[in-house]
JSON list of C-alpha atoms in Angstrom, two decimals:
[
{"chain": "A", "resi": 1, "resn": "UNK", "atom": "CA", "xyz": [-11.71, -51.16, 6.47]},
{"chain": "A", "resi": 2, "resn": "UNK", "atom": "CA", "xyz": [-9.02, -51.19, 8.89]},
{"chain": "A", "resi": 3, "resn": "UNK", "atom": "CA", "xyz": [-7.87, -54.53, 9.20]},
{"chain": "A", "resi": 4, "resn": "UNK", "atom": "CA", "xyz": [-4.20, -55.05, 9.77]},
{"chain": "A", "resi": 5, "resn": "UNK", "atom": "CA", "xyz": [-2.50, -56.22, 6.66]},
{"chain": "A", "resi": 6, "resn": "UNK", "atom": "CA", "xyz": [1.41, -57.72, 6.21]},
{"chain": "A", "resi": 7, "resn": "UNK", "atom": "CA", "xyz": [2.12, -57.90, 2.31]},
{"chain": "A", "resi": 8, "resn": "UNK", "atom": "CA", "xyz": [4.96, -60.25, 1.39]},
{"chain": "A", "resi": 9, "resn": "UNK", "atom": "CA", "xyz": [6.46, -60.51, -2.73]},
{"chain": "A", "resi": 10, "resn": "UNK", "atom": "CA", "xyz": [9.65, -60.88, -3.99]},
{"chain": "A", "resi": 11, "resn": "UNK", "atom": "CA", "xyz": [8.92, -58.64, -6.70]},
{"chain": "A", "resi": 12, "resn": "UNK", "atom": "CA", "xyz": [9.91, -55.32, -5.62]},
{"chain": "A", "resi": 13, "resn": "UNK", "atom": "CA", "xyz": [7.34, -53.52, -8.04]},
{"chain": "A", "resi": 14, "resn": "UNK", "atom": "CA", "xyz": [4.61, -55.71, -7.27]},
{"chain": "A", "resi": 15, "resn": "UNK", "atom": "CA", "xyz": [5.02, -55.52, -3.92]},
{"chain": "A", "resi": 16, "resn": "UNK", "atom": "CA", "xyz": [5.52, -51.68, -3.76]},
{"chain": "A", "resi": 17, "resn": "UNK", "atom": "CA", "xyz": [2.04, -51.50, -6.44]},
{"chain": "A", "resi": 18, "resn": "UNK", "atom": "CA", "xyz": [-0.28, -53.10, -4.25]},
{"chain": "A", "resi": 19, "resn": "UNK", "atom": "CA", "xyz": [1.25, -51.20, -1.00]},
{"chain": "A", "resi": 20, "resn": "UNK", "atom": "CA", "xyz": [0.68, -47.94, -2.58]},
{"chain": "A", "resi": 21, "resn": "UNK", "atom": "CA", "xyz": [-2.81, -49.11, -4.04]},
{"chain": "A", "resi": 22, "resn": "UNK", "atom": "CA", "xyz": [-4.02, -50.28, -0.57]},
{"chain": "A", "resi": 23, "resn": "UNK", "atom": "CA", "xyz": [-3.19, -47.69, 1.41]},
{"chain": "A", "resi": 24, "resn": "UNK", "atom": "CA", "xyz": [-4.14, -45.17, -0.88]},
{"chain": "A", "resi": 25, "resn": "UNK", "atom": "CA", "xyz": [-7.71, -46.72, -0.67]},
{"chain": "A", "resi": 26, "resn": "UNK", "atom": "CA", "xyz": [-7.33, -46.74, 3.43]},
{"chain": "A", "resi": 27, "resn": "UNK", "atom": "CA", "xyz": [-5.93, -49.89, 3.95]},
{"chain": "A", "resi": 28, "resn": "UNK", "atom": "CA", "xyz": [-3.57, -50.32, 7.68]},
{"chain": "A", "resi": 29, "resn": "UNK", "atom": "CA", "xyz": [-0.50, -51.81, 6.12]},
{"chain": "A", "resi": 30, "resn": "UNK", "atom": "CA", "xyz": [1.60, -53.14, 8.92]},
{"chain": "A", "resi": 31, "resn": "UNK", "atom": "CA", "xyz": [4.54, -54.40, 7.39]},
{"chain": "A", "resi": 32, "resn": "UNK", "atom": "CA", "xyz": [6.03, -56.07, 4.18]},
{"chain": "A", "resi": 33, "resn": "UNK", "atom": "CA", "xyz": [8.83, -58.24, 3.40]},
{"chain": "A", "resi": 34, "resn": "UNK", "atom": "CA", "xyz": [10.68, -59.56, 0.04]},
{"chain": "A", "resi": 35, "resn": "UNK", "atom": "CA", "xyz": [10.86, -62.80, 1.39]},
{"chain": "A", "resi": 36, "resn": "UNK", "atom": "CA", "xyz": [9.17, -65.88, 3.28]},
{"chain": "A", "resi": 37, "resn": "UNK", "atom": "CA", "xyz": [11.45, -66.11, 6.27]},
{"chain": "A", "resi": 38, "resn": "UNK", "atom": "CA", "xyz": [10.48, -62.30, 6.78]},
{"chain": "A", "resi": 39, "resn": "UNK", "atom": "CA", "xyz": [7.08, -62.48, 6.11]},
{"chain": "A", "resi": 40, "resn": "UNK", "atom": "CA", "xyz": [6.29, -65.22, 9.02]},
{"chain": "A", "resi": 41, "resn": "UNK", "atom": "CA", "xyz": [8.09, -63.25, 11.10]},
{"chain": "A", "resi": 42, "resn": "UNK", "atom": "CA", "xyz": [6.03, -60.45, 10.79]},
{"chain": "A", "resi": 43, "resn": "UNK", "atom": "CA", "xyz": [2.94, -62.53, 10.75]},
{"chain": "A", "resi": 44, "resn": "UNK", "atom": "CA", "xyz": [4.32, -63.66, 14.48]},
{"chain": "A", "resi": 45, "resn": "UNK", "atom": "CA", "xyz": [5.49, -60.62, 15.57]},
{"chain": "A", "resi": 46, "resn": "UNK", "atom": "CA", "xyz": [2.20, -58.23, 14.33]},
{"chain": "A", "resi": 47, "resn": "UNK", "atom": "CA", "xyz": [-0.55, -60.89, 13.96]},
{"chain": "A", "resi": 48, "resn": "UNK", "atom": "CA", "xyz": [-2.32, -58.92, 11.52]},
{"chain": "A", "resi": 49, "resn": "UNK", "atom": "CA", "xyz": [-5.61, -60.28, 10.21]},
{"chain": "A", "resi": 50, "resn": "UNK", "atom": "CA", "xyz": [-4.56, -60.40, 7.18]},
{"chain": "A", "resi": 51, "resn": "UNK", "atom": "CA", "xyz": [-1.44, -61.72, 5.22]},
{"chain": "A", "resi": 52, "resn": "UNK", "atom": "CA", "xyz": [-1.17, -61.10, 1.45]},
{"chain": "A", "resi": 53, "resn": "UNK", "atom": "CA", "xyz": [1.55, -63.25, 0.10]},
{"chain": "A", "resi": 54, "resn": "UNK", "atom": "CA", "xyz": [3.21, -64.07, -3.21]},
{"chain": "A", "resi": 55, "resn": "UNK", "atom": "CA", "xyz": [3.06, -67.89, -3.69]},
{"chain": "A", "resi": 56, "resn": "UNK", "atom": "CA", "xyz": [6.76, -68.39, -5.43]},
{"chain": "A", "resi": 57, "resn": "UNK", "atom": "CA", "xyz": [9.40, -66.25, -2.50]},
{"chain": "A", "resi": 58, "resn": "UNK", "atom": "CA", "xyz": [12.36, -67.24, -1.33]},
{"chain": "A", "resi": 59, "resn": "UNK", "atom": "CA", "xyz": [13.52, -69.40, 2.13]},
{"chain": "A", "resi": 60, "resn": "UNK", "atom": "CA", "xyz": [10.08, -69.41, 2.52]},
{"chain": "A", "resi": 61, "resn": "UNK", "atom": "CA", "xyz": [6.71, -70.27, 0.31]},
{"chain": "A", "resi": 62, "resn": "UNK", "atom": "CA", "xyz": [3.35, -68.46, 1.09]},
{"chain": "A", "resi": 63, "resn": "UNK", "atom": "CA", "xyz": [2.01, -71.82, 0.53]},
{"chain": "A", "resi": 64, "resn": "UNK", "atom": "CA", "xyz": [4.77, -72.80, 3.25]},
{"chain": "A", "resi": 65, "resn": "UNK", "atom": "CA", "xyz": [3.63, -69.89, 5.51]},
{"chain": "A", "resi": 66, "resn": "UNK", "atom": "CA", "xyz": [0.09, -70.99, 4.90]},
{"chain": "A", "resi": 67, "resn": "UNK", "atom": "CA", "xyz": [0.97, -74.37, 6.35]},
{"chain": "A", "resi": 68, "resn": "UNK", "atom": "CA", "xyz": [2.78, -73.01, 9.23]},
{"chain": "A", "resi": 69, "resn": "UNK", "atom": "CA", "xyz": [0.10, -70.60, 10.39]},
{"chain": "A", "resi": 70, "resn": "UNK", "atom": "CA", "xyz": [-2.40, -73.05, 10.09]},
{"chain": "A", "resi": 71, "resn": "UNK", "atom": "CA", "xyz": [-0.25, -75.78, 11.94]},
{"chain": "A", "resi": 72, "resn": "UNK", "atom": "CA", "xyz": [0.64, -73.11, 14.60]},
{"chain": "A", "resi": 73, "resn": "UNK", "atom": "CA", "xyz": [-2.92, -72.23, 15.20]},
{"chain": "A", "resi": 74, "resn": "UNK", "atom": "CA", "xyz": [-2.26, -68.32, 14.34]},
{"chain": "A", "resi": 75, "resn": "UNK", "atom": "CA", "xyz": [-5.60, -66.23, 13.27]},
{"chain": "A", "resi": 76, "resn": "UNK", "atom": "CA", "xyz": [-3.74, -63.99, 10.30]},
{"chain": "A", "resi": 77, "resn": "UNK", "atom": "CA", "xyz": [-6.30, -64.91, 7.17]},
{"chain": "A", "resi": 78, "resn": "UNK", "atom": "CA", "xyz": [-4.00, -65.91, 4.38]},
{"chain": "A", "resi": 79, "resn": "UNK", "atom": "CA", "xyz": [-4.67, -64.59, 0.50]},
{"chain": "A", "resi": 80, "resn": "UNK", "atom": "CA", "xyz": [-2.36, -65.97, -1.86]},
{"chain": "A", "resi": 81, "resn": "UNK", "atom": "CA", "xyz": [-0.99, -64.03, -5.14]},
{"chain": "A", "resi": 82, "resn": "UNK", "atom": "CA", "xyz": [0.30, -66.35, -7.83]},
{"chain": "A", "resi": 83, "resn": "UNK", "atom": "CA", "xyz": [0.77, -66.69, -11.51]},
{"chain": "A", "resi": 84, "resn": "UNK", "atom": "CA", "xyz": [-0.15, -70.33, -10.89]},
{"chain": "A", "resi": 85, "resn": "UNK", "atom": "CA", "xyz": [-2.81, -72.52, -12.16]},
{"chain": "A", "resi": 86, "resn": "UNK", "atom": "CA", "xyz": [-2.22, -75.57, -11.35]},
{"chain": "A", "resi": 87, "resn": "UNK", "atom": "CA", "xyz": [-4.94, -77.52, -9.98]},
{"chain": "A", "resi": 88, "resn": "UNK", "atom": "CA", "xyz": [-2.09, -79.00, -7.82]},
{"chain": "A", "resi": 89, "resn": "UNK", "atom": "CA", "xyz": [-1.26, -76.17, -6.23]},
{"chain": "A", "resi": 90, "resn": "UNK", "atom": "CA", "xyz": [-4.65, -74.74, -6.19]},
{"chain": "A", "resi": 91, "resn": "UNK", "atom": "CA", "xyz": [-5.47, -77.97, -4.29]},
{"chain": "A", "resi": 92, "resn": "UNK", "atom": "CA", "xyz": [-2.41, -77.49, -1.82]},
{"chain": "A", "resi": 93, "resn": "UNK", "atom": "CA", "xyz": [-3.25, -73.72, -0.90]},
{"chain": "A", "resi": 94, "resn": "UNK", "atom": "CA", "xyz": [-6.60, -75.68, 0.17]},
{"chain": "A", "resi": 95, "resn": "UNK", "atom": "CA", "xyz": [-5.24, -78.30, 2.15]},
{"chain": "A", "resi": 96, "resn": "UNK", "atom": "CA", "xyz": [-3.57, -75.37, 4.15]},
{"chain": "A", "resi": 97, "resn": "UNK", "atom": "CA", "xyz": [-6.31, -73.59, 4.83]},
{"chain": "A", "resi": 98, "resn": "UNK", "atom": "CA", "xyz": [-6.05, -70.01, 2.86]},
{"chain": "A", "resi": 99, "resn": "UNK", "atom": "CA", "xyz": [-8.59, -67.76, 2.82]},
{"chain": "A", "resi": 100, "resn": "UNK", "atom": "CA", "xyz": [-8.03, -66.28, -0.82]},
{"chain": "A", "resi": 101, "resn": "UNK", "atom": "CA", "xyz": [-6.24, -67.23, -3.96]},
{"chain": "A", "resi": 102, "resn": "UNK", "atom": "CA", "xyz": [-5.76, -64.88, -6.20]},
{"chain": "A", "resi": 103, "resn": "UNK", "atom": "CA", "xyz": [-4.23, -64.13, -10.15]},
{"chain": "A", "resi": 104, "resn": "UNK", "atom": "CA", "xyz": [-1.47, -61.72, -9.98]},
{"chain": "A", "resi": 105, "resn": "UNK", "atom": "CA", "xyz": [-2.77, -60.49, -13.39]},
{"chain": "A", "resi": 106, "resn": "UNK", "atom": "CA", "xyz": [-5.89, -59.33, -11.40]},
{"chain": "A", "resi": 107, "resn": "UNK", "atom": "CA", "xyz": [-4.63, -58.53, -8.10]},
{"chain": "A", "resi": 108, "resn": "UNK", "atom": "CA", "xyz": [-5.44, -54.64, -8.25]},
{"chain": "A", "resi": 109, "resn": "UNK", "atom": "CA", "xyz": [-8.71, -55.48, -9.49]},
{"chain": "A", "resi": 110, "resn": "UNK", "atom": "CA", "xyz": [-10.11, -58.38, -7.45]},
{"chain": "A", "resi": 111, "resn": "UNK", "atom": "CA", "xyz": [-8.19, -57.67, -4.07]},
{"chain": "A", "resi": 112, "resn": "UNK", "atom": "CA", "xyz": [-11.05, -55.13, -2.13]},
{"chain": "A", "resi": 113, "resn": "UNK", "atom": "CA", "xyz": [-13.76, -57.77, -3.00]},
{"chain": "A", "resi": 114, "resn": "UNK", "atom": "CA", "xyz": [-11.02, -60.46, -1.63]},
{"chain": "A", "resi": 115, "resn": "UNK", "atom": "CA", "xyz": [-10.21, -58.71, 1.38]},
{"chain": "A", "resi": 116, "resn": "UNK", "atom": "CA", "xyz": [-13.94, -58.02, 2.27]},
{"chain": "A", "resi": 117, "resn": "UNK", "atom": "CA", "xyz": [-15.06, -61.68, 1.40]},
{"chain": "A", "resi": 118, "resn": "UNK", "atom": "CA", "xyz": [-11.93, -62.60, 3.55]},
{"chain": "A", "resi": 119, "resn": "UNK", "atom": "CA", "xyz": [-13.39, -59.98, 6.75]},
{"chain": "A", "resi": 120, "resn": "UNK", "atom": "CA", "xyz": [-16.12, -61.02, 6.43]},
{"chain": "A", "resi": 121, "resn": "UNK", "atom": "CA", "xyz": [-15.31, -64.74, 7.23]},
{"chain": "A", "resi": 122, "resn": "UNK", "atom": "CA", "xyz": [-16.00, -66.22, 3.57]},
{"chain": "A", "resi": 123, "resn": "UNK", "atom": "CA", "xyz": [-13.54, -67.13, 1.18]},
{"chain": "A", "resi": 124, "resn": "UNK", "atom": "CA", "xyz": [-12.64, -66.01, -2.30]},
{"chain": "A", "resi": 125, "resn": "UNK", "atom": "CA", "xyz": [-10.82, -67.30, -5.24]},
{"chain": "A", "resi": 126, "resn": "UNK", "atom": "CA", "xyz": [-10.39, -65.61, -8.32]},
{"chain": "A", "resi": 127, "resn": "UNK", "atom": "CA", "xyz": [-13.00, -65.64, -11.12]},
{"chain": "A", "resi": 128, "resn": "UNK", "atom": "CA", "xyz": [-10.37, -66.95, -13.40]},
{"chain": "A", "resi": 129, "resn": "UNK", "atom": "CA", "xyz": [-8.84, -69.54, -11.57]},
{"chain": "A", "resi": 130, "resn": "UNK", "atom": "CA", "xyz": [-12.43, -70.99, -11.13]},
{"chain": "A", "resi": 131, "resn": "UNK", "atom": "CA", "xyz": [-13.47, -70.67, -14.37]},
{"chain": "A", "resi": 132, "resn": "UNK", "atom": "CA", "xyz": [-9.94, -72.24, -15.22]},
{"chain": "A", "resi": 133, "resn": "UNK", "atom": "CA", "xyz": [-10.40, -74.96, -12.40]},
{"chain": "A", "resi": 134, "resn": "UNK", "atom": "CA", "xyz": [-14.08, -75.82, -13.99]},
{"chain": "A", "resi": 135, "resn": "UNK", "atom": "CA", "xyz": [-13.25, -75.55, -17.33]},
{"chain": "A", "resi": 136, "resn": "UNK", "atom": "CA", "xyz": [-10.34, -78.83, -16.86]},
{"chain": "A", "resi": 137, "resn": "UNK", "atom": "CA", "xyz": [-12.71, -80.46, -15.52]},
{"chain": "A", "resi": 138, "resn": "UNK", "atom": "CA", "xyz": [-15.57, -80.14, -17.86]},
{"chain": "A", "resi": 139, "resn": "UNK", "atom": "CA", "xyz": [-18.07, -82.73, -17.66]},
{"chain": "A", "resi": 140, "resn": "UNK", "atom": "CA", "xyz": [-17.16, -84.08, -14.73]},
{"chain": "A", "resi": 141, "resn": "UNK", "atom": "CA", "xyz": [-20.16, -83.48, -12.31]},
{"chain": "A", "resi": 142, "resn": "UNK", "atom": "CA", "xyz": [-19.18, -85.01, -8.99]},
{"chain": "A", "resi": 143, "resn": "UNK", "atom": "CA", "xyz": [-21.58, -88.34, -8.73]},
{"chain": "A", "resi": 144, "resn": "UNK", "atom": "CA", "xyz": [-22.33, -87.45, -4.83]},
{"chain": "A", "resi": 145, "resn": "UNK", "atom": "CA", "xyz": [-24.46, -84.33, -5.97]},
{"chain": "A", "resi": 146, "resn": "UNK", "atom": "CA", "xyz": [-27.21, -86.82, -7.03]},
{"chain": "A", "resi": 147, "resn": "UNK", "atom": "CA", "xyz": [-27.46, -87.30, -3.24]},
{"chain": "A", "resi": 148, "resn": "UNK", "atom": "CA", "xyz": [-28.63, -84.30, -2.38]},
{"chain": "A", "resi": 149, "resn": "UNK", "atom": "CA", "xyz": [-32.27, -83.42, -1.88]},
{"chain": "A", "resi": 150, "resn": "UNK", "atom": "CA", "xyz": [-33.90, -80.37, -3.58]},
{"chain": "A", "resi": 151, "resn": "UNK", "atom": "CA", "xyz": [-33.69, -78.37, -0.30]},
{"chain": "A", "resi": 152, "resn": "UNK", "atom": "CA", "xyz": [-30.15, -79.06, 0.55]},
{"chain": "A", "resi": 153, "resn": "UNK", "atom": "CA", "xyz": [-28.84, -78.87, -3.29]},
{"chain": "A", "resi": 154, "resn": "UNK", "atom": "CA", "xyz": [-30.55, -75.04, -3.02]},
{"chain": "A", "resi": 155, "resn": "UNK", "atom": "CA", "xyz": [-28.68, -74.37, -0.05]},
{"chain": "A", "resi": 156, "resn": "UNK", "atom": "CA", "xyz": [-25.45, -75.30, -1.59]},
{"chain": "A", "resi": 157, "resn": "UNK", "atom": "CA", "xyz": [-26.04, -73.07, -4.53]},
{"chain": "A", "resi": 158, "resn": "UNK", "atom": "CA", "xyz": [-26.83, -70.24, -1.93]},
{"chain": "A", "resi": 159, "resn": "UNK", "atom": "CA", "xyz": [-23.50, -70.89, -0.07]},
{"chain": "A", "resi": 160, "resn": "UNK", "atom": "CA", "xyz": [-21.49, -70.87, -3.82]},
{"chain": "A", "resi": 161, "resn": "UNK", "atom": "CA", "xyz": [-23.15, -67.58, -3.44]},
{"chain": "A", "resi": 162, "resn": "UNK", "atom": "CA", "xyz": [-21.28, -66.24, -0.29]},
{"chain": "A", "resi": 163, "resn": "UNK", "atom": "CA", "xyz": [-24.29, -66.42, 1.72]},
{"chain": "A", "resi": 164, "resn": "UNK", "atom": "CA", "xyz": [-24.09, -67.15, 5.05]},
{"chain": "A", "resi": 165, "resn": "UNK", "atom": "CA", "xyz": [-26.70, -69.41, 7.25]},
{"chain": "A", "resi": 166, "resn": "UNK", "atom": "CA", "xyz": [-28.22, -66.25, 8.46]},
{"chain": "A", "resi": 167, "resn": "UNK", "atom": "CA", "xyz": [-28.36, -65.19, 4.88]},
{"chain": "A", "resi": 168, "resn": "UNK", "atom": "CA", "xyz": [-29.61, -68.76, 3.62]},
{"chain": "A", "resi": 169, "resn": "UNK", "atom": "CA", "xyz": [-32.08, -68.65, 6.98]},
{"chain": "A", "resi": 170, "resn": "UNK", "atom": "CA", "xyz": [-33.59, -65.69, 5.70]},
{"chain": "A", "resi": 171, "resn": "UNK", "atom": "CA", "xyz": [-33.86, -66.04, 2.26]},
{"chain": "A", "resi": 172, "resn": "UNK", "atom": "CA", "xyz": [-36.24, -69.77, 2.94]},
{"chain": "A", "resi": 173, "resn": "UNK", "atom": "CA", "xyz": [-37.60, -68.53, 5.89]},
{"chain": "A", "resi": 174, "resn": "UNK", "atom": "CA", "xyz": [-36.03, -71.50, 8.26]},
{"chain": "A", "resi": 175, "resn": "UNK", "atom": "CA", "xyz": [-34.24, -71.23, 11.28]},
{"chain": "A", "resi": 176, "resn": "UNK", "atom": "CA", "xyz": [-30.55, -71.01, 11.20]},
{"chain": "A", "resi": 177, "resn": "UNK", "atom": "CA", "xyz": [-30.30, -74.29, 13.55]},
{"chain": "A", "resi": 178, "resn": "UNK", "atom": "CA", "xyz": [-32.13, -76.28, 10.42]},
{"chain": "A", "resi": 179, "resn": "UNK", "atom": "CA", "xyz": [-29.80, -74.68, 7.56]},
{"chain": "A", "resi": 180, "resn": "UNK", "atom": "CA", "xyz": [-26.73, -76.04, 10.35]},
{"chain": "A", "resi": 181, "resn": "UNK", "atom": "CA", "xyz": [-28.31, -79.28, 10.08]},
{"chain": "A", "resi": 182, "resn": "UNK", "atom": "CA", "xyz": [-28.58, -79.27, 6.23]},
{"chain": "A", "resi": 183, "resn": "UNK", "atom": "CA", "xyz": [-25.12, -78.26, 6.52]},
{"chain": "A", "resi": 184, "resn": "UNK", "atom": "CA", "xyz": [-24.00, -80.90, 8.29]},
{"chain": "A", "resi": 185, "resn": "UNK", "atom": "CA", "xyz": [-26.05, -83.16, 6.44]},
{"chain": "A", "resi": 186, "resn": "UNK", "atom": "CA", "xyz": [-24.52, -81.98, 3.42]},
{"chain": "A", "resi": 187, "resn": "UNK", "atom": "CA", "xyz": [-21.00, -82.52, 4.01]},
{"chain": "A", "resi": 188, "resn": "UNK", "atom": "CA", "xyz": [-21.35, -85.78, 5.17]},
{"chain": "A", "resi": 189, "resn": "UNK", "atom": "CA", "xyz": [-23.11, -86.86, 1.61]},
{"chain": "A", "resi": 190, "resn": "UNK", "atom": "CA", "xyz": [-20.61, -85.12, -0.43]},
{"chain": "A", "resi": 191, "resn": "UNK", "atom": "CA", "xyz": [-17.49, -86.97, 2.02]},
{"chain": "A", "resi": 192, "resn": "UNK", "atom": "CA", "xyz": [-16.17, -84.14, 2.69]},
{"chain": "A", "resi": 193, "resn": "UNK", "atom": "CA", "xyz": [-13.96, -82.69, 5.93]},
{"chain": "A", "resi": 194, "resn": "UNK", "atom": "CA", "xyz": [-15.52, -80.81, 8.67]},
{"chain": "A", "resi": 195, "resn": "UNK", "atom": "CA", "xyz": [-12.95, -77.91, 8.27]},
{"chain": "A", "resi": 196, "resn": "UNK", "atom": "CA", "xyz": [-15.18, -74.51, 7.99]},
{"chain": "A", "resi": 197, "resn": "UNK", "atom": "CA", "xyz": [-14.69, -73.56, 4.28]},
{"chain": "A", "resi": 198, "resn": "UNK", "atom": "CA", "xyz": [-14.44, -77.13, 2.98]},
{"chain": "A", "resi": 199, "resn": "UNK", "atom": "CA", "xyz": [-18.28, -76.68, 1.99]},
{"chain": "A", "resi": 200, "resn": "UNK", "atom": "CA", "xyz": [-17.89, -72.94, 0.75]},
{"chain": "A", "resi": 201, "resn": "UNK", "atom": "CA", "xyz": [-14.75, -74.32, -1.78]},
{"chain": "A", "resi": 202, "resn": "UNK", "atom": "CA", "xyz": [-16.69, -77.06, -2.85]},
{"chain": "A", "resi": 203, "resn": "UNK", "atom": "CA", "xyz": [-19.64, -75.08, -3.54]},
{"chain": "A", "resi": 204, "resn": "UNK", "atom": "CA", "xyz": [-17.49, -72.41, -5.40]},
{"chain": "A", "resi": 205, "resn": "UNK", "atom": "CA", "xyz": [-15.91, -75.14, -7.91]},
{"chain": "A", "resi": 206, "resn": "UNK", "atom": "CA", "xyz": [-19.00, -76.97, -8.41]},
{"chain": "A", "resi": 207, "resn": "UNK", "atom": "CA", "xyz": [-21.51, -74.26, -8.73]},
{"chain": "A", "resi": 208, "resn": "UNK", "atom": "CA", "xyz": [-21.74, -74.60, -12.63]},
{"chain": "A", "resi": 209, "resn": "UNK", "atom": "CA", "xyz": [-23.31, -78.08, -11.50]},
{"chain": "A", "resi": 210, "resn": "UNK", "atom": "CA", "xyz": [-25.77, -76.51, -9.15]},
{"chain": "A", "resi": 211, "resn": "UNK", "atom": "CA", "xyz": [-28.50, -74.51, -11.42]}
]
């Protein structure tokens, strides 16, 4: 519970809401800032663990932020908050590595489950944006799940789960060496990077494919 967090929006209100909320439920709130330029400097300065940023700020974008943490090798676990959803972007916030992406709309109610996924190593992306992600591309099972055996497509669906290869070990009684092998194995069939959460994304958007 007492991860660092930096909060950056541009939106006053916002910004002041989901202070107030957070550290009323115990959060460590570090710092805030109205804008990007202040927000990476905080993110240097404090290296908290976690950054919550509004997508759309001035001087700086969280998606820009995002970019530059990642590029600058710094540990601070990025959620975005955005009105936004655009697969585009969606696909952008990816490519730069955040940890959660999240509806302003449900921010108060989805950002304790986010922030725990987020602790705990695993990434989350709100329900809605999924849903909204899946539902554009309807029909459109990605061809390279037919290349998965039985074993490795019921891995997957554990990972859209959250499970982790402990969790997955235990639940089919393997070792976690073998479910880092299916892993492997995995990503390779569905041509995908070897960045950590590549798998866990894919697994997310795809897992109305995966029963």
């Amino acid at each position: 519970m007492n991860k660092s967090i930096v909060i950056a929006d541009d939106h006053p209100l916002m910004l002041r809401g989901l202070t107030d909320f957070l550290i009323s439920r115990g959060y460590n709130i570090i710092g805030s800032a109205e804008d990007g330029n202040t927000a990476y400097s905080l993110i240097v300065k404090l290296k908290p663990e976690i950054a919550i940023l509004d997508i759309r700020m001035p001087y700086k974008t969280g998606l820009e932020i995002a970019e530059a943490c990642k590029k600058n090798n710094l540990k601070t676990k990025v959620i975005l908050i955005t009105f936004d959803k655009e697969e585009d972007v969606f696909d952008q916030a990816l490519e730069c590595g955040v940890f959660g992406y999240i509806l302003k709309e449900f921010a108060i109610e989805e950002i304790e489950t986010c922030i725990a996924q987020v602790i705990d190593g695993k990434p989350y992306f709100s329900e809605e944006i999924v849903s909204y992600l899946n539902a554009s591309t309807i029909d459109k099972k990605p061809e390279t799940l037919d290349s998965l055996t039985k074993s490795e497509l019921k891995i997957v669906k554990l990972i859209s789960e959250y499970k982790t290869s402990q969790n997955i070990a235990d639940e089919l009684s393997i070792s976690v060496r073998t479910v880092d092998k299916h892993r492997s194995n995995i990503v390779h069939k569905l041509e995908l990077d070897n960045k950590p959460t590549s798998l866990s994304i894919w697994a997310t958007l795809n897992k109305d494919f995966l029963n």
